[in-house]
PDB file of C-alpha atoms in Angstrom:
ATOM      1  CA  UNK A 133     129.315  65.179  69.435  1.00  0.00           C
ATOM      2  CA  UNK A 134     132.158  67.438  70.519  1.00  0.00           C
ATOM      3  CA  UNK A 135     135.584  65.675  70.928  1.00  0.00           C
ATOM      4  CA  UNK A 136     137.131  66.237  74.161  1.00  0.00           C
ATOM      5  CA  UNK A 137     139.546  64.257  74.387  1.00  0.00           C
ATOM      6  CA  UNK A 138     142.047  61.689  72.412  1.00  0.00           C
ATOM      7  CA  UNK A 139     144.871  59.605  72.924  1.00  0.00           C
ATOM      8  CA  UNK A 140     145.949  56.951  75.545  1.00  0.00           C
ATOM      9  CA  UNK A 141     143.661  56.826  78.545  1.00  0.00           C
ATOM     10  CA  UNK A 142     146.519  58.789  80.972  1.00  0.00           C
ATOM     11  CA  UNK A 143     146.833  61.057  78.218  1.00  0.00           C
ATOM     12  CA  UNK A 144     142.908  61.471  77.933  1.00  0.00           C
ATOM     13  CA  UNK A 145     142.925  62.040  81.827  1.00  0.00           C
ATOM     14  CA  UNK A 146     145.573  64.840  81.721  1.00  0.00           C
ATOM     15  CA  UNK A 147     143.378  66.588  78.957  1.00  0.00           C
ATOM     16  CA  UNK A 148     139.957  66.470  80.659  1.00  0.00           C
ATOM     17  CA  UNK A 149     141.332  68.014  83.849  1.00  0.00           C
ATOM     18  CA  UNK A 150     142.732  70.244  82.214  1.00  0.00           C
ATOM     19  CA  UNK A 151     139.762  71.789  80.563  1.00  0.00           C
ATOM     20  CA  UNK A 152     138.010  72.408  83.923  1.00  0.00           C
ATOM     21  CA  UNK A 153     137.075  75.663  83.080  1.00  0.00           C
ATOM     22  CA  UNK A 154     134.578  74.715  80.801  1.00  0.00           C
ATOM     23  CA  UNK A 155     133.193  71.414  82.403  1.00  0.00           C
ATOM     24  CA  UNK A 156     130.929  70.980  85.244  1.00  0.00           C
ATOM     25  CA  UNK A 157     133.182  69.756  87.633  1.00  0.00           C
ATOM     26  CA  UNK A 158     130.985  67.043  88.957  1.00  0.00           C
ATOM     27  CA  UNK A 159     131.532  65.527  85.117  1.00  0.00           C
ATOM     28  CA  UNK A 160     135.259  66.144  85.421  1.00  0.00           C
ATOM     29  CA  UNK A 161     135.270  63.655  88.497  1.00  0.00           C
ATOM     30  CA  UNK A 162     132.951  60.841  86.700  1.00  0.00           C
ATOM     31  CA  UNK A 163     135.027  60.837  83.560  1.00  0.00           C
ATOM     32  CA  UNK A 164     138.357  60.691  85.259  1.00  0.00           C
ATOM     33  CA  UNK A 165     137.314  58.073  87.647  1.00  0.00           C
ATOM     34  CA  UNK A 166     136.119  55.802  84.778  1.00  0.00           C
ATOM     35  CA  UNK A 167     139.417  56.090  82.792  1.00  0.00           C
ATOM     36  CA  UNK A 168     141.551  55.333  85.866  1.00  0.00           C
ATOM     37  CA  UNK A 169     139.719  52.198  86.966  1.00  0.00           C
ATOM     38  CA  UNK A 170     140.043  50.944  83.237  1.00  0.00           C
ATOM     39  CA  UNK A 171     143.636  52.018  83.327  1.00  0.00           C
ATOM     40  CA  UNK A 172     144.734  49.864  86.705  1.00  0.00           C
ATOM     41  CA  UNK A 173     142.482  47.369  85.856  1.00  0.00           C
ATOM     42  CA  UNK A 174     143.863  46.541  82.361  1.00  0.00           C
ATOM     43  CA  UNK A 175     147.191  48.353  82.165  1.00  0.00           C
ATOM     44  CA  UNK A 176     147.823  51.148  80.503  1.00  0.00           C
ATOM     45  CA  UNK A 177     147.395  50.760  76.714  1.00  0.00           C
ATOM     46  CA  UNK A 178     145.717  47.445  76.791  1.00  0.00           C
ATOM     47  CA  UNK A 179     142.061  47.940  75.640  1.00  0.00           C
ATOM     48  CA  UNK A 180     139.137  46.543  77.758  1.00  0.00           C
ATOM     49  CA  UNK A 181     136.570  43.996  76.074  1.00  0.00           C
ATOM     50  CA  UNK A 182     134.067  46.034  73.741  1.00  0.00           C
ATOM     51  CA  UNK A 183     131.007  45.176  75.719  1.00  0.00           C
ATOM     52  CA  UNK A 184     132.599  46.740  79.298  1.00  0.00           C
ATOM     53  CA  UNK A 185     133.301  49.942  77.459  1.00  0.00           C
ATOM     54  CA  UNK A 186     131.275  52.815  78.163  1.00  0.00           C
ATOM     55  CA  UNK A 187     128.981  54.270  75.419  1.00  0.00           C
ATOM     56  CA  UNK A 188     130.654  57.516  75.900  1.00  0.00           C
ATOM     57  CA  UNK A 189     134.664  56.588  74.893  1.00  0.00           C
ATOM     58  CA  UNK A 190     135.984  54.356  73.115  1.00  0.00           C
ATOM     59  CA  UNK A 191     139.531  52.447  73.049  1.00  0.00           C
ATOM     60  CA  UNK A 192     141.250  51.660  70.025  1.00  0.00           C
ATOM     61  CA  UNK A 193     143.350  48.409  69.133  1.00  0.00           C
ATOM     62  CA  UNK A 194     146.445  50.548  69.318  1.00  0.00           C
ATOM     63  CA  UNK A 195     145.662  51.730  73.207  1.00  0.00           C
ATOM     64  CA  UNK A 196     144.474  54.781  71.954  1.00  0.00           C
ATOM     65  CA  UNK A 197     141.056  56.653  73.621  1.00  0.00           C
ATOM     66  CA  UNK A 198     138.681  59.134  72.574  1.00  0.00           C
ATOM     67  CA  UNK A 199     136.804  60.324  74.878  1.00  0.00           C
ATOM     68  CA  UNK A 200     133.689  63.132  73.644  1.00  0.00           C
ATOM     69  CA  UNK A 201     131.228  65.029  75.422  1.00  0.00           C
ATOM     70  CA  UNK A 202     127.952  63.335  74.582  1.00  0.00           C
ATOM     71  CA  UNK A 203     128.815  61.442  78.561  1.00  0.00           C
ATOM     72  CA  UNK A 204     126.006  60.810  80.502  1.00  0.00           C
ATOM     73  CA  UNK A 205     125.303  63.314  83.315  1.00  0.00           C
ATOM     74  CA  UNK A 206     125.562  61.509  86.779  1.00  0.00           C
ATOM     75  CA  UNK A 207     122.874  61.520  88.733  1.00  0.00           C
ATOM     76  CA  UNK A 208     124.252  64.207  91.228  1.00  0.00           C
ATOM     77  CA  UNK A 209     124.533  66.566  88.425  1.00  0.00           C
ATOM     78  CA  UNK A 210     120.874  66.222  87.785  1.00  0.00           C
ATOM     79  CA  UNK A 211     119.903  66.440  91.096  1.00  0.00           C
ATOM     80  CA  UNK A 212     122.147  70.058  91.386  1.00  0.00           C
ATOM     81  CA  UNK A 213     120.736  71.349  88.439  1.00  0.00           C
ATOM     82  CA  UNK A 214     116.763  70.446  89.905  1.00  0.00           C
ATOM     83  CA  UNK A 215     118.630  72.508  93.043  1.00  0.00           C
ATOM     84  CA  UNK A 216     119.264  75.163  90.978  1.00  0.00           C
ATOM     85  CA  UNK A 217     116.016  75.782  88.918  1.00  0.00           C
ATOM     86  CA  UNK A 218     114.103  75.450  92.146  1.00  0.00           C
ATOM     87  CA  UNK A 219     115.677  78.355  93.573  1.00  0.00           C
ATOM     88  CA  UNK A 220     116.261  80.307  90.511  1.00  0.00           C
ATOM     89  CA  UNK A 221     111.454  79.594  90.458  1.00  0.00           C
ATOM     90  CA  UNK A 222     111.399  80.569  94.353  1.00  0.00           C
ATOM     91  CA  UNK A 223     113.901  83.517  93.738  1.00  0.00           C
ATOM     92  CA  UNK A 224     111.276  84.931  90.969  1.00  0.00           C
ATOM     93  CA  UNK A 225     107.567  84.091  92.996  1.00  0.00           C
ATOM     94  CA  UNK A 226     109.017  85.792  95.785  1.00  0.00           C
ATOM     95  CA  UNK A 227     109.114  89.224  94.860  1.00  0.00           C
ATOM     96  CA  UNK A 228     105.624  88.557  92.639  1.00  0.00           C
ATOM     97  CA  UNK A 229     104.131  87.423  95.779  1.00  0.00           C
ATOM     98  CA  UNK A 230     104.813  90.094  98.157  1.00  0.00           C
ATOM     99  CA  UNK A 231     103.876  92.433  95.315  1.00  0.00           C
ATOM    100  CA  UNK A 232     100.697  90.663  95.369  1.00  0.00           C
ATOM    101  CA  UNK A 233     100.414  90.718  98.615  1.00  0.00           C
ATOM    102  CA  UNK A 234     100.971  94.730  98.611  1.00  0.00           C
ATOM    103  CA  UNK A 235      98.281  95.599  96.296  1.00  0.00           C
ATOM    104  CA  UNK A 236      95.801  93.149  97.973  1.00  0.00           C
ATOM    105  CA  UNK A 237      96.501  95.160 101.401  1.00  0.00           C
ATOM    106  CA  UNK A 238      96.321  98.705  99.857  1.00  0.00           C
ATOM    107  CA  UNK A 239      93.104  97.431  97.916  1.00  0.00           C
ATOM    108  CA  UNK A 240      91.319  96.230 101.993  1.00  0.00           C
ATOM    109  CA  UNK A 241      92.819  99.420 103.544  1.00  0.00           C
ATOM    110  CA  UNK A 242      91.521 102.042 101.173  1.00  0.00           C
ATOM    111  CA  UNK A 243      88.134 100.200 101.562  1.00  0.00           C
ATOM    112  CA  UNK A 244      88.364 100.715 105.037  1.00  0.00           C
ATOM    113  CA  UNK A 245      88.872 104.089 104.855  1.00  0.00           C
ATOM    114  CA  UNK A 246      86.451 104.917 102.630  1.00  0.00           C
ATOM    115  CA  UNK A 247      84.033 103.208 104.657  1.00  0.00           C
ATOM    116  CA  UNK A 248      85.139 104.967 107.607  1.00  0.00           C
ATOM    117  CA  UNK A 249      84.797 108.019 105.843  1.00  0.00           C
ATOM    118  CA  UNK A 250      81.048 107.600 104.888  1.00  0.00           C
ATOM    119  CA  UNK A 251      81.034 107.027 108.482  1.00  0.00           C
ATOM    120  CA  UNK A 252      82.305 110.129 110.175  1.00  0.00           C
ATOM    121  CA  UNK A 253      80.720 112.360 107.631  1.00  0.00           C
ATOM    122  CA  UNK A 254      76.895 111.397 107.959  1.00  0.00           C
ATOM    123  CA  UNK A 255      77.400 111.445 111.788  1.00  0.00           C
ATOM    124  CA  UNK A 256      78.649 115.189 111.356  1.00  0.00           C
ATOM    125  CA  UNK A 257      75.506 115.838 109.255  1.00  0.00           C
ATOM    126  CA  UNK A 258      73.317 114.612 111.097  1.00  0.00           C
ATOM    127  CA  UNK A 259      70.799 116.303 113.389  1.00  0.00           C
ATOM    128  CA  UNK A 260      73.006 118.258 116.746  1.00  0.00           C
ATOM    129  CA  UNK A 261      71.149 116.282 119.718  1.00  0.00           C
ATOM    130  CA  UNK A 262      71.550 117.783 123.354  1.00  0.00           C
ATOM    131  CA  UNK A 263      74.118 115.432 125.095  1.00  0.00           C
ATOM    132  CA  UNK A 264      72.265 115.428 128.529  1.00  0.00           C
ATOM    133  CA  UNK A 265      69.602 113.568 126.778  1.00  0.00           C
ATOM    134  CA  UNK A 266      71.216 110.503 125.958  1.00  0.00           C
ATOM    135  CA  UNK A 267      71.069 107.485 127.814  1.00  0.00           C
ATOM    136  CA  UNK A 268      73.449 106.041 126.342  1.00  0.00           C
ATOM    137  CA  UNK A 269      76.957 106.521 124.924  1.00  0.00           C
ATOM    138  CA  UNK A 270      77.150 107.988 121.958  1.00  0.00           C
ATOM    139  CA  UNK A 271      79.317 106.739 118.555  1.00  0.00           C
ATOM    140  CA  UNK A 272      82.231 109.206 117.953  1.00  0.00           C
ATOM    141  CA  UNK A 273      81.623 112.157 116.075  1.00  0.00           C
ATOM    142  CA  UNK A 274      78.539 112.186 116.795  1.00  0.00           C
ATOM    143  CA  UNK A 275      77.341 116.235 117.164  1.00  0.00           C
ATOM    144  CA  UNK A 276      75.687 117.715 120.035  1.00  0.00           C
ATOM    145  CA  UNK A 277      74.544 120.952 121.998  1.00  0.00           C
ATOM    146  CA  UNK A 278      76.562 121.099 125.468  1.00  0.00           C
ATOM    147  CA  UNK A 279      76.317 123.781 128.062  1.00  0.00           C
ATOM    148  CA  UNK A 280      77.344 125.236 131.102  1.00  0.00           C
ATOM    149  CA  UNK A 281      80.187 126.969 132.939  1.00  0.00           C
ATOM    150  CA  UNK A 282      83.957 126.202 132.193  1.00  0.00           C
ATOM    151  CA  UNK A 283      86.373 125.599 134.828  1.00  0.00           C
ATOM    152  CA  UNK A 284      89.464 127.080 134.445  1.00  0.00           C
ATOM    153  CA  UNK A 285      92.037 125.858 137.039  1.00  0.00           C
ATOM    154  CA  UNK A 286      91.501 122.605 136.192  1.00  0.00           C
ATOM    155  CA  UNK A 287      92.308 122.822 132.851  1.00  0.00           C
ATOM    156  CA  UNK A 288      94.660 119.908 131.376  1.00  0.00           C
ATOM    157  CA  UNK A 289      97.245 120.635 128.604  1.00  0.00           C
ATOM    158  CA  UNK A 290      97.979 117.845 126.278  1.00  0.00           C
ATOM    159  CA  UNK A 291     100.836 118.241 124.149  1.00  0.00           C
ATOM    160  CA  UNK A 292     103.795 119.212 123.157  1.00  0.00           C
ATOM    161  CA  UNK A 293     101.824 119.851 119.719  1.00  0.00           C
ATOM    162  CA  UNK A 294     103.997 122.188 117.846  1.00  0.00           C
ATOM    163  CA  UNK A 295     101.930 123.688 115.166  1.00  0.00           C
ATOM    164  CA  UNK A 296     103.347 125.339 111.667  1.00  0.00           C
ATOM    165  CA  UNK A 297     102.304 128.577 111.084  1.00  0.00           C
ATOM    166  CA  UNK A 298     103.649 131.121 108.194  1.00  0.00           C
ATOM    167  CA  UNK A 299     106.522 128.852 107.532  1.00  0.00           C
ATOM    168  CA  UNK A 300     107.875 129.036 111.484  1.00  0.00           C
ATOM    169  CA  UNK A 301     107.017 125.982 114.166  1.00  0.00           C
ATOM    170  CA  UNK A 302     105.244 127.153 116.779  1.00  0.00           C
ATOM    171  CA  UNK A 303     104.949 125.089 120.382  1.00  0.00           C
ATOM    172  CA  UNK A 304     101.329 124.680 121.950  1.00  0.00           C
ATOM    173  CA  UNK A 305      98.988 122.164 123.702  1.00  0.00           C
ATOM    174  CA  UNK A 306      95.813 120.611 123.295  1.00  0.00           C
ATOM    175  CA  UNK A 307      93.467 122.471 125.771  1.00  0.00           C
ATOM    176  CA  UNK A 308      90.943 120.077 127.331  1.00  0.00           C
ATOM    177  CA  UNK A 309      88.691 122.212 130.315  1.00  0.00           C
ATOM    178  CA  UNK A 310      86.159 120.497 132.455  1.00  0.00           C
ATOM    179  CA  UNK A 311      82.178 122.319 131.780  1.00  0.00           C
ATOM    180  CA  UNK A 312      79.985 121.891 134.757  1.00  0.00           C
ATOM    181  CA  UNK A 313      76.119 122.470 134.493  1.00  0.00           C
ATOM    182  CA  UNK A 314      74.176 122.769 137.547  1.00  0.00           C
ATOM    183  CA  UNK A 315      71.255 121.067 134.931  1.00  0.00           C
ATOM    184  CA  UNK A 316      73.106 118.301 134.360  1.00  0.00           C
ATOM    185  CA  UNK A 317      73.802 115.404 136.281  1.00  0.00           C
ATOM    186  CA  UNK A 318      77.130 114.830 135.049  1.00  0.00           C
ATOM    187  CA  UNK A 319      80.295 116.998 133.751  1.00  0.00           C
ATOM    188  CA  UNK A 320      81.834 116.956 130.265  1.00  0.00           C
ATOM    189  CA  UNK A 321      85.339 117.331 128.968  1.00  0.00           C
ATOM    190  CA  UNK A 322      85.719 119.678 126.183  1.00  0.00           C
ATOM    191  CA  UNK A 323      88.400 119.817 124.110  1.00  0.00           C
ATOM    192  CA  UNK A 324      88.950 123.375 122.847  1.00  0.00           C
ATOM    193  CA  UNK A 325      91.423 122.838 120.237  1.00  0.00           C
ATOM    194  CA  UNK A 326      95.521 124.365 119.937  1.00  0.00           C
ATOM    195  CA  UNK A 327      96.268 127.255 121.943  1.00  0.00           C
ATOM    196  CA  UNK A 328     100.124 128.344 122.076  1.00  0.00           C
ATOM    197  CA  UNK A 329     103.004 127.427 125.090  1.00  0.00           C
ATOM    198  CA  UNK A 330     102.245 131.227 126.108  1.00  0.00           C
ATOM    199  CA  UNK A 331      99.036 130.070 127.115  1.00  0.00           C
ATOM    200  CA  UNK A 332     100.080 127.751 129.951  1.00  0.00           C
ATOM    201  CA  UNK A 333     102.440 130.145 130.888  1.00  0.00           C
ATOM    202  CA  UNK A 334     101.627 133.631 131.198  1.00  0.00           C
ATOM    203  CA  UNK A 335      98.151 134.303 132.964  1.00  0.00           C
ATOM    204  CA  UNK A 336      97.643 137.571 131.588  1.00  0.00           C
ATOM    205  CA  UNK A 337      97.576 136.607 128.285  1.00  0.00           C
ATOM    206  CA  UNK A 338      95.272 133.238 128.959  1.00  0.00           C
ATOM    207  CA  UNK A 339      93.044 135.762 131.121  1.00  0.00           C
ATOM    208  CA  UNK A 340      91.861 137.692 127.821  1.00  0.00           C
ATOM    209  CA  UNK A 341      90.661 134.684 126.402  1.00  0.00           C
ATOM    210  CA  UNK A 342      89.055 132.793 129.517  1.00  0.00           C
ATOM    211  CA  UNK A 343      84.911 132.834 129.223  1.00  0.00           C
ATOM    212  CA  UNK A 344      83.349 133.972 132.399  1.00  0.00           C
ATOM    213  CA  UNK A 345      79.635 132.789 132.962  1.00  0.00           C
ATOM    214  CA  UNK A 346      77.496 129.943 131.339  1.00  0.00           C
ATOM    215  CA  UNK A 347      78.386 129.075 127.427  1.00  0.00           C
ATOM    216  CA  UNK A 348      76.773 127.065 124.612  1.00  0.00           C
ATOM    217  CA  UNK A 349      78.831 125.364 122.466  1.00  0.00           C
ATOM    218  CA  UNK A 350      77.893 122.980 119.803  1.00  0.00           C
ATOM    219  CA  UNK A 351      80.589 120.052 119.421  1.00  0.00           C
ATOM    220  CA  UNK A 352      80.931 116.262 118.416  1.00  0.00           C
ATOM    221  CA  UNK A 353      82.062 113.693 120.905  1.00  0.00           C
ATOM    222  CA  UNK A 354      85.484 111.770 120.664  1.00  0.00           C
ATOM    223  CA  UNK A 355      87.169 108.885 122.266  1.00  0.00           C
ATOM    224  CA  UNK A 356      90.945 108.573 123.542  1.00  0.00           C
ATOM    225  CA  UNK A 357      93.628 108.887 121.523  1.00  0.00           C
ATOM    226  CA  UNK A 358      95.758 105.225 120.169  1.00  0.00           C
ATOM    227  CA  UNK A 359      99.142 106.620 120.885  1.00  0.00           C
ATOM    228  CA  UNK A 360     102.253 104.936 119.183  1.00  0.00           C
ATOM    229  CA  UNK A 361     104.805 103.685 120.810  1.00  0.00           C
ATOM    230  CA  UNK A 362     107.048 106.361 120.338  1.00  0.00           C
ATOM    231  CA  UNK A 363     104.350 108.392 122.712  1.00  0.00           C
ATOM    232  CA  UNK A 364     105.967 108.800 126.422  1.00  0.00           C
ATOM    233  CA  UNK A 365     103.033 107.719 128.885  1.00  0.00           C
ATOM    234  CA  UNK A 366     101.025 110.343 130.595  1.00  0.00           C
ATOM    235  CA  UNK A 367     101.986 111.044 134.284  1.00  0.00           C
ATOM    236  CA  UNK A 368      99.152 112.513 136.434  1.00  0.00           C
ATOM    237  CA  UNK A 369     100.917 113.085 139.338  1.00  0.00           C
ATOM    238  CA  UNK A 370     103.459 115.468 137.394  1.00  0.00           C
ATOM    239  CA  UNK A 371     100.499 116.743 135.572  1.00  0.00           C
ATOM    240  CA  UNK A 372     102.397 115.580 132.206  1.00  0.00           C
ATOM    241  CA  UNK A 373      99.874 114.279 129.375  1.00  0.00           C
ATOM    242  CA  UNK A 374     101.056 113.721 126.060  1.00  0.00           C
ATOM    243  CA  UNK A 375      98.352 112.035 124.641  1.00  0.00           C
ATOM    244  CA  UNK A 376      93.843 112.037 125.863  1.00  0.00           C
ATOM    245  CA  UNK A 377      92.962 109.494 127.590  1.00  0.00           C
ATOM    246  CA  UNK A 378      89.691 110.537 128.881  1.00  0.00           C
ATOM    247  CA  UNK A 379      88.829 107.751 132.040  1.00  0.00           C
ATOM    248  CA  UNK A 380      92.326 108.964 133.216  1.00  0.00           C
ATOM    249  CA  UNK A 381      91.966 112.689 132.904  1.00  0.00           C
ATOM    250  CA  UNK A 382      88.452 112.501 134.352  1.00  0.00           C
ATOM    251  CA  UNK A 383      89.920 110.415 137.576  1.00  0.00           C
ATOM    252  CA  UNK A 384      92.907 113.306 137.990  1.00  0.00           C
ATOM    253  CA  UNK A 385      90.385 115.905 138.206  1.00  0.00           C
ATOM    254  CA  UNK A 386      87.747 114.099 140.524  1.00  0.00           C
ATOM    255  CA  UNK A 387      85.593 113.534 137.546  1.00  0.00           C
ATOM    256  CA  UNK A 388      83.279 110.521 137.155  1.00  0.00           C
ATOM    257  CA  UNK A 389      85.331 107.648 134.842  1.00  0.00           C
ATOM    258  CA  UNK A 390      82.721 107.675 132.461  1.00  0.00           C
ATOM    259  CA  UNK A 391      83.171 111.226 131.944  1.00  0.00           C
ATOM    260  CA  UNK A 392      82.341 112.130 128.223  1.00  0.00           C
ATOM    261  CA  UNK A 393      84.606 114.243 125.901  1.00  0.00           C
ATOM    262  CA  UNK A 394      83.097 116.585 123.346  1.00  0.00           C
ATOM    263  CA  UNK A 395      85.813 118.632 120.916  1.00  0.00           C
ATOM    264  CA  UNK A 396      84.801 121.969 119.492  1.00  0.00           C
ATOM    265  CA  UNK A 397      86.255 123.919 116.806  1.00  0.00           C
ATOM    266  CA  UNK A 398      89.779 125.531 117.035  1.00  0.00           C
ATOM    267  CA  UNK A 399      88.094 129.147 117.849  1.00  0.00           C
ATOM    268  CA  UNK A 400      91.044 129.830 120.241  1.00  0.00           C
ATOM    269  CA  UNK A 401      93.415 129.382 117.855  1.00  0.00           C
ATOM    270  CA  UNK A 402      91.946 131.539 115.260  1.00  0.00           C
ATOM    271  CA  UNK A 403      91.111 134.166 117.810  1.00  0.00           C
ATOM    272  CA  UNK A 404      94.947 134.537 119.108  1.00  0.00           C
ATOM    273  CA  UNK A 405      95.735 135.006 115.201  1.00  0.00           C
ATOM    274  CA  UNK A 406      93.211 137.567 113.990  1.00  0.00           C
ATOM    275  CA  UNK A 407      94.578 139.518 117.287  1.00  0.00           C
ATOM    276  CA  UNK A 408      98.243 139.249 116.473  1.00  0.00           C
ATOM    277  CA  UNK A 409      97.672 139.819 112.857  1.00  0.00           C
ATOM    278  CA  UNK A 410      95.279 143.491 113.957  1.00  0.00           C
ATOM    279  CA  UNK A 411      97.730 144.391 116.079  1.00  0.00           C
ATOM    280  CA  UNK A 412     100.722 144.117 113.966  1.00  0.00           C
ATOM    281  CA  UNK A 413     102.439 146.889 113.069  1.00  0.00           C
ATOM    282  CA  UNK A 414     103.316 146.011 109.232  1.00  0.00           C
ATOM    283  CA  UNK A 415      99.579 145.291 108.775  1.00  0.00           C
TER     284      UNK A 415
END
């Protein structure tokens, strides 16, 4: 038992507040408050009857007090310090939760994209099947034989997609040309992969690389894009699209809704660079 303080009770009093900086204040209030009642109560020295006397002080025949630190907590303390452990607990579990909660979610999404990669890459090994023959829609990425005669003017550039290329950025669009086949019943969107801003602008130099006649391409079928929401929406009266979405491309160019869309390798692309890199002068 610690002593924390002696003499008569006003004297006690003085010494107890004045150690506030090492009591819990809520203490400081009980033990004052007890010593003041007995004081006004029963004057200052005289001392109360033994059996009103608090098991934590005692007063001595002279009118002295000694007053020690074994008091009982009030109940408010108690209840502040159940306060306090409670949110010290919640102030731990969070963090352990959401780190839980992080490795739970990373464990589901790489499942998903494994699975989704299983997916894509038997439907790209499978057999190429001519798309005219299917009656019904096919699953994305699924490969097939298209053919027939591109047309040109009607072509639709998607982008900006800026591309990096030998450490420089280089501007270009997503090329996506109608293909009609007097076989077929119904057209099909191709997209032909990245071709540079030059394209769109200067005809001369998208005239070298525009096929003439009928073509047969082998390609696998997409869907439209899921733009963020950073995206700008597409405008087809301005002719601006930004992202594919292939019922409203097929609409701005008189094209059946249902329209299909079949991508095929970035040949363009590679084309424009084997040409650049013959005709450069440091080759």
């Amino acid at each position: 038992m610690q002593r924390v303080a002696r003499g008569t009770v006003r004297e006690c009093v003085v010494q107890i507040r004045s150690q506030s900086n090492r009591l819990n204040p809520d203490v400081i209030s009980s033990w004052t408050s007890t010593l003041e009642a007995a004081c006004s109560t029963s004057g200052r020295n005289t001392v109360p009857s033994a059996t009103s006397n608090p098991p934590s002080w005692r007063c001595l025949h002279t009118g002295s007090c000694y007053f020690s630190s074994s008091t009982v907590v009030p109940k408010s303390a108690g209840k502040n310090q159940g306060s306090s452990s409670s949110s010290a607990a919640f102030v731990f579990a969070l963090p352990c939760l959401f780190t839980a909660f992080l490795g739970t979610w990373q464990i589901v999404r790489r499942q998903s994209k494994v699975e989704l990669v299983e997916a894509r890459t038997a439907a790209l090994q499978g057999a190429g099947v001519e798309l005219n023959e299917l009656s019904v829609k096919p699953a994305e990425f699924t490969r097939v034989h298209i053919q027939g005669e591109f047309d040109h003017e009607s072509s639709i550039y998607v982008g900006p997609r800026p591309r990096s290329s030998m450490g420089s950025a280089t501007n270009g669009f997503m090329l996506v040309t109608p293909l009609h086949s007097d076989e077929w019943n119904r057209p099909v969107l191709v997209n032909r992969g990245w071709v540079p801003s030059t394209w769109r602008s200067d005809t001369q130099f998208r005239q070298q690389w525009e096929t003439s006649g009928t073509v047969s391409l082998e390609a696998v079928t997409r869907v439209s894009e899921d733009p963020s929401s950073f995206v700008p929406q597409n405008n087809s009266k301005t002719g601006e699209w930004f992202w594919i979405d292939i019922p409203a491309m097929a609409t701005a160019l008189g094209l059946p809704a249902d329209t299909p869309l079949a991508e095929v390798g970035c040949n363009i692309c590679l084309c424009i660079i084997a040409k650049v890199l013959v005709q450069s002068p440091f080759r």
